Coordinates of C-alpha atoms and ligand atoms in Angstrom, one line a residue:
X4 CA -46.4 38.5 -4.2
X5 CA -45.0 41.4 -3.7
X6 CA -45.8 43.9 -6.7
X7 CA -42.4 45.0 -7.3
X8 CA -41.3 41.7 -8.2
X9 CA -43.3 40.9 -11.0
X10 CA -42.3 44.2 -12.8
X11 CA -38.5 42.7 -12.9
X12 CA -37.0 41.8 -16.2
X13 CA -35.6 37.9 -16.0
X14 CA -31.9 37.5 -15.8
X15 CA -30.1 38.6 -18.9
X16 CA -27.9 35.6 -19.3
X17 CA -30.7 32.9 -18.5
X18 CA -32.7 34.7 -21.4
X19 CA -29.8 34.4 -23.7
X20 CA -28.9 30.5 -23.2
X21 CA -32.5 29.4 -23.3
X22 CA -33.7 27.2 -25.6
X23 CA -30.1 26.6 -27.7
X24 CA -30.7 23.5 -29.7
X25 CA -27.6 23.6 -32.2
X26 CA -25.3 20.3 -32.4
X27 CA -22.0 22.8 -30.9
X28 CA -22.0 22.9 -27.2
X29 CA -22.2 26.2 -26.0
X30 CA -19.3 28.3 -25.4
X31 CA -20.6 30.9 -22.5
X32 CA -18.8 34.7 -22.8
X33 CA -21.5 35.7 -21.0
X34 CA -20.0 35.7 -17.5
X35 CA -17.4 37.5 -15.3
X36 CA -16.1 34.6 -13.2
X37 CA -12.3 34.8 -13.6
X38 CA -11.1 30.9 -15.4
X39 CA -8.2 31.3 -12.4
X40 CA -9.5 29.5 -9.2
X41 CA -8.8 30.6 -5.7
X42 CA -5.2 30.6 -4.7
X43 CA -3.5 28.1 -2.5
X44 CA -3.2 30.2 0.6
X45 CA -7.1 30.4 0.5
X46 CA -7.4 27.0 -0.1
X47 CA -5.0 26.0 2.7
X48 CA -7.0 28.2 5.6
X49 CA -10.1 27.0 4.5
X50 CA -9.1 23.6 5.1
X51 CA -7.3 24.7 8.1
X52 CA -10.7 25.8 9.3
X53 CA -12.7 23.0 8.3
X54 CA -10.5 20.2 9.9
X55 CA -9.8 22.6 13.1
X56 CA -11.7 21.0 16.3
X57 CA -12.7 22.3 19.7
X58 CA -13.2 25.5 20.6
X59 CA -11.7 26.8 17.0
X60 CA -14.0 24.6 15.2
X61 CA -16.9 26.1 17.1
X62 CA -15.4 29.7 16.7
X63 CA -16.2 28.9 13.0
X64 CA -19.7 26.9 13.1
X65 CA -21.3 29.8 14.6
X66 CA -22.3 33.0 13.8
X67 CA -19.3 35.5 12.7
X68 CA -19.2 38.9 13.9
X69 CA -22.2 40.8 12.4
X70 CA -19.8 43.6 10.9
X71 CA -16.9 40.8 9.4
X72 CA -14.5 39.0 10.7
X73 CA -11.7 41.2 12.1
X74 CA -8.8 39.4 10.5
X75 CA -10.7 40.5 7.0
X76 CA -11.4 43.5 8.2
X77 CA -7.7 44.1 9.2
X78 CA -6.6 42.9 5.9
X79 CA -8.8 45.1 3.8
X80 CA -7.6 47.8 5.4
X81 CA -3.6 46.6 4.6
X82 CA -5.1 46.6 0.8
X83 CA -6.3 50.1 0.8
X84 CA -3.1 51.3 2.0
X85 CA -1.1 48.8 -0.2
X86 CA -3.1 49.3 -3.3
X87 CA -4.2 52.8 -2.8
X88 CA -2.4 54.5 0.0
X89 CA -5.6 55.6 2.1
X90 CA -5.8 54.5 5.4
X91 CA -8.7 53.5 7.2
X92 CA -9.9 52.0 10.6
X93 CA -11.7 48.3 10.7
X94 CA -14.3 50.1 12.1
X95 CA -15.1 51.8 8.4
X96 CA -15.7 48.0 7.0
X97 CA -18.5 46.3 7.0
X98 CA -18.2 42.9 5.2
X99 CA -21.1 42.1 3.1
X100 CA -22.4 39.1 0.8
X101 CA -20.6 39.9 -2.1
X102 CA -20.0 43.1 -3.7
X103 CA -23.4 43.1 -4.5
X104 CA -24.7 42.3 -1.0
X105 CA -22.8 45.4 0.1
X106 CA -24.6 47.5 -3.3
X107 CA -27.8 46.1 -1.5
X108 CA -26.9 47.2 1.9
X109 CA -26.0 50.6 0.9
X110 CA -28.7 51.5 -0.9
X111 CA -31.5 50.2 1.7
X112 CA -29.3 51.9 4.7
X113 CA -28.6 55.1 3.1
X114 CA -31.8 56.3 0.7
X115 CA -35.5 55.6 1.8
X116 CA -38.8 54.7 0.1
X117 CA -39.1 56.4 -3.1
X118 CA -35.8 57.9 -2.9
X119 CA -34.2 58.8 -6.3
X120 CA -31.0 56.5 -7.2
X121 CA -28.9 57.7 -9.7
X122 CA -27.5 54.7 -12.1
X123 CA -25.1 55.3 -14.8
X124 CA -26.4 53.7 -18.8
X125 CA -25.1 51.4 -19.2
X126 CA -24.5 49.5 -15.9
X127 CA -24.1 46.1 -13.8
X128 CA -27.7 44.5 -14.8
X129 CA -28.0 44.2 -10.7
X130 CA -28.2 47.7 -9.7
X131 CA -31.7 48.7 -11.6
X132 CA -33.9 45.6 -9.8
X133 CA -32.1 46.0 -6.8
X134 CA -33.1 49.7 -6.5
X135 CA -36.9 48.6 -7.8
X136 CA -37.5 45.9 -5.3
X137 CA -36.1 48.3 -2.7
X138 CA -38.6 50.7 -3.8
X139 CA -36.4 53.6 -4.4
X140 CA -36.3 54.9 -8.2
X141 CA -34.0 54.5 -10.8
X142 CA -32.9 57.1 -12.7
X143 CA -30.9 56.6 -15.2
X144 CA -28.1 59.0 -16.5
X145 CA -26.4 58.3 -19.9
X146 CA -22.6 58.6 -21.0
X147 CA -22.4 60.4 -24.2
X148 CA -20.5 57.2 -26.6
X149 CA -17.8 59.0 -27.5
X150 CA -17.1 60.0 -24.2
X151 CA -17.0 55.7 -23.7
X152 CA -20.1 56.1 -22.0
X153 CA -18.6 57.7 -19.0
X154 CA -20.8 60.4 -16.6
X155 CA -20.3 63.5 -17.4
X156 CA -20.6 65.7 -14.1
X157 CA -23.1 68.4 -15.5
X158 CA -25.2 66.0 -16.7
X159 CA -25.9 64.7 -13.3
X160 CA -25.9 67.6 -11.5
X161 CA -28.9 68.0 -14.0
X162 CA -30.2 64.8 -13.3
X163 CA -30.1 65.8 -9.2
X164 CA -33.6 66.2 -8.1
X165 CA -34.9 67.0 -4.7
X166 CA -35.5 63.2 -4.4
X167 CA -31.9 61.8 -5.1
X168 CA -30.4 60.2 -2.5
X169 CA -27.5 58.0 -3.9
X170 CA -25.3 58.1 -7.4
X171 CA -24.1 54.1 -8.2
X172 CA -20.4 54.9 -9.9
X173 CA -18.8 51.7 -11.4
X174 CA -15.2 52.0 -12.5
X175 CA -13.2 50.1 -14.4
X176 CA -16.8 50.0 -15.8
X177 CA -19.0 46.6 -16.7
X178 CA -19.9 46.5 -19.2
X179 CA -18.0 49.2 -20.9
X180 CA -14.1 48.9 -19.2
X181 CA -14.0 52.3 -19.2
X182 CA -12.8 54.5 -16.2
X183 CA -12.6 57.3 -14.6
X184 CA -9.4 60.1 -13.8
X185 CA -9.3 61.5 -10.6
X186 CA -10.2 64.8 -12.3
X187 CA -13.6 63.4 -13.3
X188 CA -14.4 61.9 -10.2
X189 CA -13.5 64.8 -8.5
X190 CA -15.6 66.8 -10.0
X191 CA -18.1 64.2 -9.6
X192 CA -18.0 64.6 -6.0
X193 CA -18.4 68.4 -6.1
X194 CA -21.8 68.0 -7.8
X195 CA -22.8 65.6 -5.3
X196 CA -21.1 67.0 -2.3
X197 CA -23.2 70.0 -3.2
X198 CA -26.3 68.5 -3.7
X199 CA -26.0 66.7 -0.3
X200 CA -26.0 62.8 -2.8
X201 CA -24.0 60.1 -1.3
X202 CA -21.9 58.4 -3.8
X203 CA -21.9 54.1 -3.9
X204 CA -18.5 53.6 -5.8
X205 CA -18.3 50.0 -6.9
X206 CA -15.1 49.0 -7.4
X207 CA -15.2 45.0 -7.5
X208 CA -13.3 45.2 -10.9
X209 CA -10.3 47.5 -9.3
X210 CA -7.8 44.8 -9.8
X211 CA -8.0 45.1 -13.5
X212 CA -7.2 48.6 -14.3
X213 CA -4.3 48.8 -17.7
X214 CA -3.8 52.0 -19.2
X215 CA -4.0 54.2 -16.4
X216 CA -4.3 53.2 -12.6
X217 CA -7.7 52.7 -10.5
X218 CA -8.3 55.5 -8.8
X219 CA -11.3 54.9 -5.7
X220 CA -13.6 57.8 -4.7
X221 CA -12.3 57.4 -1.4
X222 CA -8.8 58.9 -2.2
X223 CA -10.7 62.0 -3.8
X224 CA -13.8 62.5 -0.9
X225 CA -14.2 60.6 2.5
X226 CA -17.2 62.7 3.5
X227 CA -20.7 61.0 2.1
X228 CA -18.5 57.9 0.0
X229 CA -18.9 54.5 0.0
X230 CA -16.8 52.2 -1.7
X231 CA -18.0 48.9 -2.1
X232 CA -15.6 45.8 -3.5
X233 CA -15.3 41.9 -2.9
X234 CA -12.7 39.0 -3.6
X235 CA -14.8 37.8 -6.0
X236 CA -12.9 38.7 -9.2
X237 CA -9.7 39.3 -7.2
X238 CA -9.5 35.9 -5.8
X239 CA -11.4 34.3 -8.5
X240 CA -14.1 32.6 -5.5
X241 CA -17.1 34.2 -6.7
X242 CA -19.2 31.5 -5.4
X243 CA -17.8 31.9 -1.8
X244 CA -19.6 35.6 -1.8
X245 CA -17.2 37.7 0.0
X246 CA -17.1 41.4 -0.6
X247 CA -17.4 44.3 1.7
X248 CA -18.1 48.3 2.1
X249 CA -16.0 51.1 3.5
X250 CA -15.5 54.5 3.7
X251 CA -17.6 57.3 5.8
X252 CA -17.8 56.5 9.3
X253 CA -21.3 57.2 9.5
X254 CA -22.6 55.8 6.7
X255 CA -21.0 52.7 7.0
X256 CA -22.4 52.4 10.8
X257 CA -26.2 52.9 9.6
X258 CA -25.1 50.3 7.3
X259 CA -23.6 47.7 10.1
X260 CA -27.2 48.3 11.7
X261 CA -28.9 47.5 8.4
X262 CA -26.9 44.1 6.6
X263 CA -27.0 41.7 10.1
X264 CA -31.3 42.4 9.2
X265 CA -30.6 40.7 5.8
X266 CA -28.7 37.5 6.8
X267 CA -27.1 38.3 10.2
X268 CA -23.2 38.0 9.2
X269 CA -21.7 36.2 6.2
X270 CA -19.9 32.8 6.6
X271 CA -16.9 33.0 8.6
X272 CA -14.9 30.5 7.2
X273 CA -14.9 32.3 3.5
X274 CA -13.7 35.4 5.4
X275 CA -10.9 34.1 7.7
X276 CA -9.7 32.4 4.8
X277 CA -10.2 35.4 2.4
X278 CA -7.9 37.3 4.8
X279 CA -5.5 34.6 4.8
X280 CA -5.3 35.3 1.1
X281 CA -5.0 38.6 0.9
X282 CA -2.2 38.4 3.5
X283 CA -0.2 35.9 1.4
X284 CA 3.3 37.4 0.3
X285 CA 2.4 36.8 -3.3
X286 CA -1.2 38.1 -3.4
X287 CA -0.1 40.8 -5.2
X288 CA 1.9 39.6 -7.6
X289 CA -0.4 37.1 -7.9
X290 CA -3.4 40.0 -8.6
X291 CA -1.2 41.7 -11.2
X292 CA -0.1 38.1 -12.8
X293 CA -4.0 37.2 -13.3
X294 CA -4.8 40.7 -14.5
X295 CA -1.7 40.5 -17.3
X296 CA -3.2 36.9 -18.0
X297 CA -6.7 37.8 -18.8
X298 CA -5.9 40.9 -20.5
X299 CA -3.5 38.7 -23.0
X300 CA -6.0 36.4 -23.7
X301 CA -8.7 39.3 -24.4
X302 CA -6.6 41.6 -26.9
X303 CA -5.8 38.1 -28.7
X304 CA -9.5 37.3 -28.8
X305 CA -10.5 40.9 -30.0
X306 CA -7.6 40.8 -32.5
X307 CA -9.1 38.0 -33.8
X308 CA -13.0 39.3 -34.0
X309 CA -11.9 42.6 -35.7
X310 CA -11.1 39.9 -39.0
X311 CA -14.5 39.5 -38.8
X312 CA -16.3 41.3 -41.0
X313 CA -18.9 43.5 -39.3
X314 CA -17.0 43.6 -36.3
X315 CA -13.9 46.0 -36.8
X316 CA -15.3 48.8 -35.7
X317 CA -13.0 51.0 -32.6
X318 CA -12.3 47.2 -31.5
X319 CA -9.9 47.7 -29.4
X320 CA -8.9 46.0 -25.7
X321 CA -10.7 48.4 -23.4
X322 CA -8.6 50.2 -20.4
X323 CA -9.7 47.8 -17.9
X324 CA -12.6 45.7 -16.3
X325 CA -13.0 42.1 -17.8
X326 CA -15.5 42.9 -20.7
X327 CA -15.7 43.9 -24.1
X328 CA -18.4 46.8 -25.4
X329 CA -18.5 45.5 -29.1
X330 CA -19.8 47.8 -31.4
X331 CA -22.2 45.2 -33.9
X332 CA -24.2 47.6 -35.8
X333 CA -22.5 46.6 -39.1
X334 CA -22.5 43.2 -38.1
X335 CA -26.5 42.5 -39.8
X336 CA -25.7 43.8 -43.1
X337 CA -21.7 42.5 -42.9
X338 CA -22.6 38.7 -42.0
X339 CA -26.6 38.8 -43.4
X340 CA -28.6 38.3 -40.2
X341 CA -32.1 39.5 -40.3
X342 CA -32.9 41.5 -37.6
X343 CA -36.2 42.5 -38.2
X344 CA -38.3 44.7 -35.3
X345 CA -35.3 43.8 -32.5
X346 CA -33.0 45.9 -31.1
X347 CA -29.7 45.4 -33.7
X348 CA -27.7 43.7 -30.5
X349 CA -30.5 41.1 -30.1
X350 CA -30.1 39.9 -33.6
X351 CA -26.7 39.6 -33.4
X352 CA -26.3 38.0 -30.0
X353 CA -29.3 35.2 -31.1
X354 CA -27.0 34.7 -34.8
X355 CA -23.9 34.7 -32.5
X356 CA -25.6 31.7 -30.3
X357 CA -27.4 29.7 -33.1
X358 CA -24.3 29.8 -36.1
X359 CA -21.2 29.6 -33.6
X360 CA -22.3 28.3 -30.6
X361 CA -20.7 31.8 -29.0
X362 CA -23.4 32.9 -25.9
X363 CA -22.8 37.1 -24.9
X364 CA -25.5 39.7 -23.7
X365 CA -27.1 42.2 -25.8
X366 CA -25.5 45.3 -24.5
X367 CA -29.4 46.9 -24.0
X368 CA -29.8 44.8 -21.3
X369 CA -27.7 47.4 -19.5
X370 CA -29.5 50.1 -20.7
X371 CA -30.6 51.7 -23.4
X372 CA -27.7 53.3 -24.0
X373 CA -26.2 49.9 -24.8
X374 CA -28.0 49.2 -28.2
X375 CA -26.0 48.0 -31.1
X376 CA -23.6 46.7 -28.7
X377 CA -23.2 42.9 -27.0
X378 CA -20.9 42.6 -24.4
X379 CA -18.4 40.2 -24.2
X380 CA -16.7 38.2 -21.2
X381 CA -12.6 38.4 -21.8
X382 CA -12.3 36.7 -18.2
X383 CA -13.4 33.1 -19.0
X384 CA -11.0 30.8 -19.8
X385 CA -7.9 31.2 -22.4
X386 CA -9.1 28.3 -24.4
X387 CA -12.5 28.6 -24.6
X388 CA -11.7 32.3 -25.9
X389 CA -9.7 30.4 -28.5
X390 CA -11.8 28.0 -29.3
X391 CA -14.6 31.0 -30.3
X392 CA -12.0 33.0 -32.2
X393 CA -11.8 29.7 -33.9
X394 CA -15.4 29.4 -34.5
X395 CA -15.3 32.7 -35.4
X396 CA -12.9 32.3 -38.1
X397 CA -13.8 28.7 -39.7
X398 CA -17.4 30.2 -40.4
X399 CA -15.9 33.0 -42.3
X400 CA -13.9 30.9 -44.3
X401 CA -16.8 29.0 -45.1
X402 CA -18.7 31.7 -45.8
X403 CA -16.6 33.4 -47.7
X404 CA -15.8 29.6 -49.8
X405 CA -19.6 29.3 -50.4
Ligands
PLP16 C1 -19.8 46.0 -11.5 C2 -20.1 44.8 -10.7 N1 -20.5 44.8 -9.4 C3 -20.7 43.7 -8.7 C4 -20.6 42.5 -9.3 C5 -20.8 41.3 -8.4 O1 -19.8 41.1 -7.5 P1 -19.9 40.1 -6.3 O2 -19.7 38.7 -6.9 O3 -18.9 40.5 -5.4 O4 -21.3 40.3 -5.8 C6 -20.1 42.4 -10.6 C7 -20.0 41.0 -11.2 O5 -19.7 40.9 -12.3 C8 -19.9 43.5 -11.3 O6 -19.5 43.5 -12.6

């Protein structure tokens, strides 16, 4: 077995749904697949593709091109223009497994063995094991809290060591929501730049930006960026894995030489039907519609949490991403859970599981900048929101009637 493996922490939401036993069934906030399913034009070419015959039908049994499909690859680069006003050639995208796939495929292309990787705490639970089982280190670099846990550039350019290959940005951030101004990211780059560090800027939850717009690292830098992103959350087809990276031209070809090594290419009928959606007159109403919807159905949830006591703390919907950072360090003392030796968000995650039936993560698992936090998914479904504000609320009254 290979040694790396069995230093690996289990997956944070597995951990957290284990061994539930109460008589509620189990409401899950722990996830961020979007409630919205894909949309019909995605639907339509992927049954276009699947009933096609003949040559066609071969074209999509076999192998796709190792760097993506070139209809995807086209369309990605009408988003970036549409969304962000860059342009880029198909030749700067490489289409990946996922979002993550392409985290993967950046970091093994673009650092090497024992490599520093710069991660931000907190961050995507993903990007630490990915960059130990690579065998490149993880450093981590913290976000002072009331600066929302953003990076702060002179604390990474302190954190820049002779070793450090790569900084991991994510913004709108999971699990905070937080993001980042052009002038921080700017200045981000100039520490890098300067340092010779390539920056992986994931940007999967770009879609989801409210009070101010997403801005990528690719409209501040092209040199030494790579943006990585997916129609995952966009499309709401997280189980079809589609997702991609762009940006430099060079780093993006060492990459192209690197992912078809991991899997050869990713299915083709996901990506000709992914750029059937994305070409769809309505995609981006569609984008903003969903976004509008899930933010909606968040504030109204969080409106209804800050009743509970414990929880009123700076509660507040957060500028973007799909997640609440909740703040539950009054929650022990507020609703009398016993937290004895764990970590504050452990207690109140497990007494969030075991009296409502409500399932979220700890916020330490994404660091340990993340204690006395639990992070919350706003991107399931309206109703089961609802139905744990309801929870919620009918075990106060109780409570409070007792
Ligand atoms: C920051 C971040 N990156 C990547 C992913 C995974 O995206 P994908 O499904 O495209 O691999 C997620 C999923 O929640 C995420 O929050």
């Amino acid at each position: 077995m290979n040694p790396l493996v069995s230093g690996l922490a289990p997956p944070p939401a597995a951990t957290v749904m284990a061994g539930y036993r109460q008589a509620l069934p189990l409401l899950d906030l722990t996830v961020g697949t979007p409630w919205y399913g894909p949309p019909e034009a995605f639907l339509a070419a992927v049954r276009e593709c699947a009933q096609s015959r003949g040559d066609e039908r071969t074209q999509y049994d076999v192998y796709a091109p190792a760097q993506g499909a070139a209809e995807l690859r086209d369309e990605i680069c009408r988003l970036y223009r549409r969304a962000y006003n860059l342009t880029l050639d198909p030749e700067q995208i490489l289409v990946t497994h996922g979002a993550t796939g392409a985290v993967w495929t950046a970091i093994l292309a673009l650092s090497g063995t024992d490599d520093e990787i710069l991660l931000p705490d907190p961050c995507y639970t993903l990007y630490e094991p990915i960059v130990t089982i690579l065998g490149r280190r993880p450093v981590r670099v913290a976000g002072s809290e009331a600066d929302n846990f953003l990076l702060d550039p002179e604390t990474v350019a302190r954190a820049i060591g002779p070793g450090t290959a790569l900084l991991v940005l994510n913004s709108p951030v999971n699990p905070t929501g937080a993001m980042y101004d052009q002038a921080r990211l700017a200045e981000l780059v100039a520490v890098t730049h300067t340092a010779g560090v390539h920056i992986v800027h994931d940007e999967v939850l770009d879609c989801f930006a409210r009070r101010q717009p997403h801005i990528p690292v690719l409209a501040v830098a092209d040199q030494g960026i790579i943006a990585v992103n997916s129609l995952s959350k966009r499309l709401g087809i997280t189980g079809w894995r589609i997702g991609w990276l762009a940006g430099d031209p060079s780093l993006v070809a060492v990459a192209t030489r690197v992912h078809p090594l991991t899997s050869i290419a990713v299915n083709h009928i996901g990506q000709v039907a992914g750029a059937a959606a994305l070409a769809a007159p309505d995609h981006d109403r569609m984008v903003t519609d969903r976004s509008i919807q899930v933010a909606t159905a968040g504030a109204a949830f969080l409106e209804s949490l800050r009743t509970v006591p414990g929880f009123a703390r700076g509660l507040s919907l957060p500028d973007g991403g799909v997640y609440a950072f909740v703040d539950v360090r009054a929650v022990p003392d507020a609703l009398t859970i016993e937290t004895g030796s764990e970590p504050v968000d452990v207690a109140v995650t497990r007494a969030l599981r075991d009296r409502y039936g409500i399932a979220t993560l700890p916020g330490s698992v994404f660091g340990p900048s993340g204690t006395g936090r639990i992070r919350i998914s706003l991107a399931v479904s309206p109703s089961r929101l609802i139905e744990a504000a309801h929870r919620l609320a009918g075990d106060e009254a109780n409570r409070r009637s007792s």
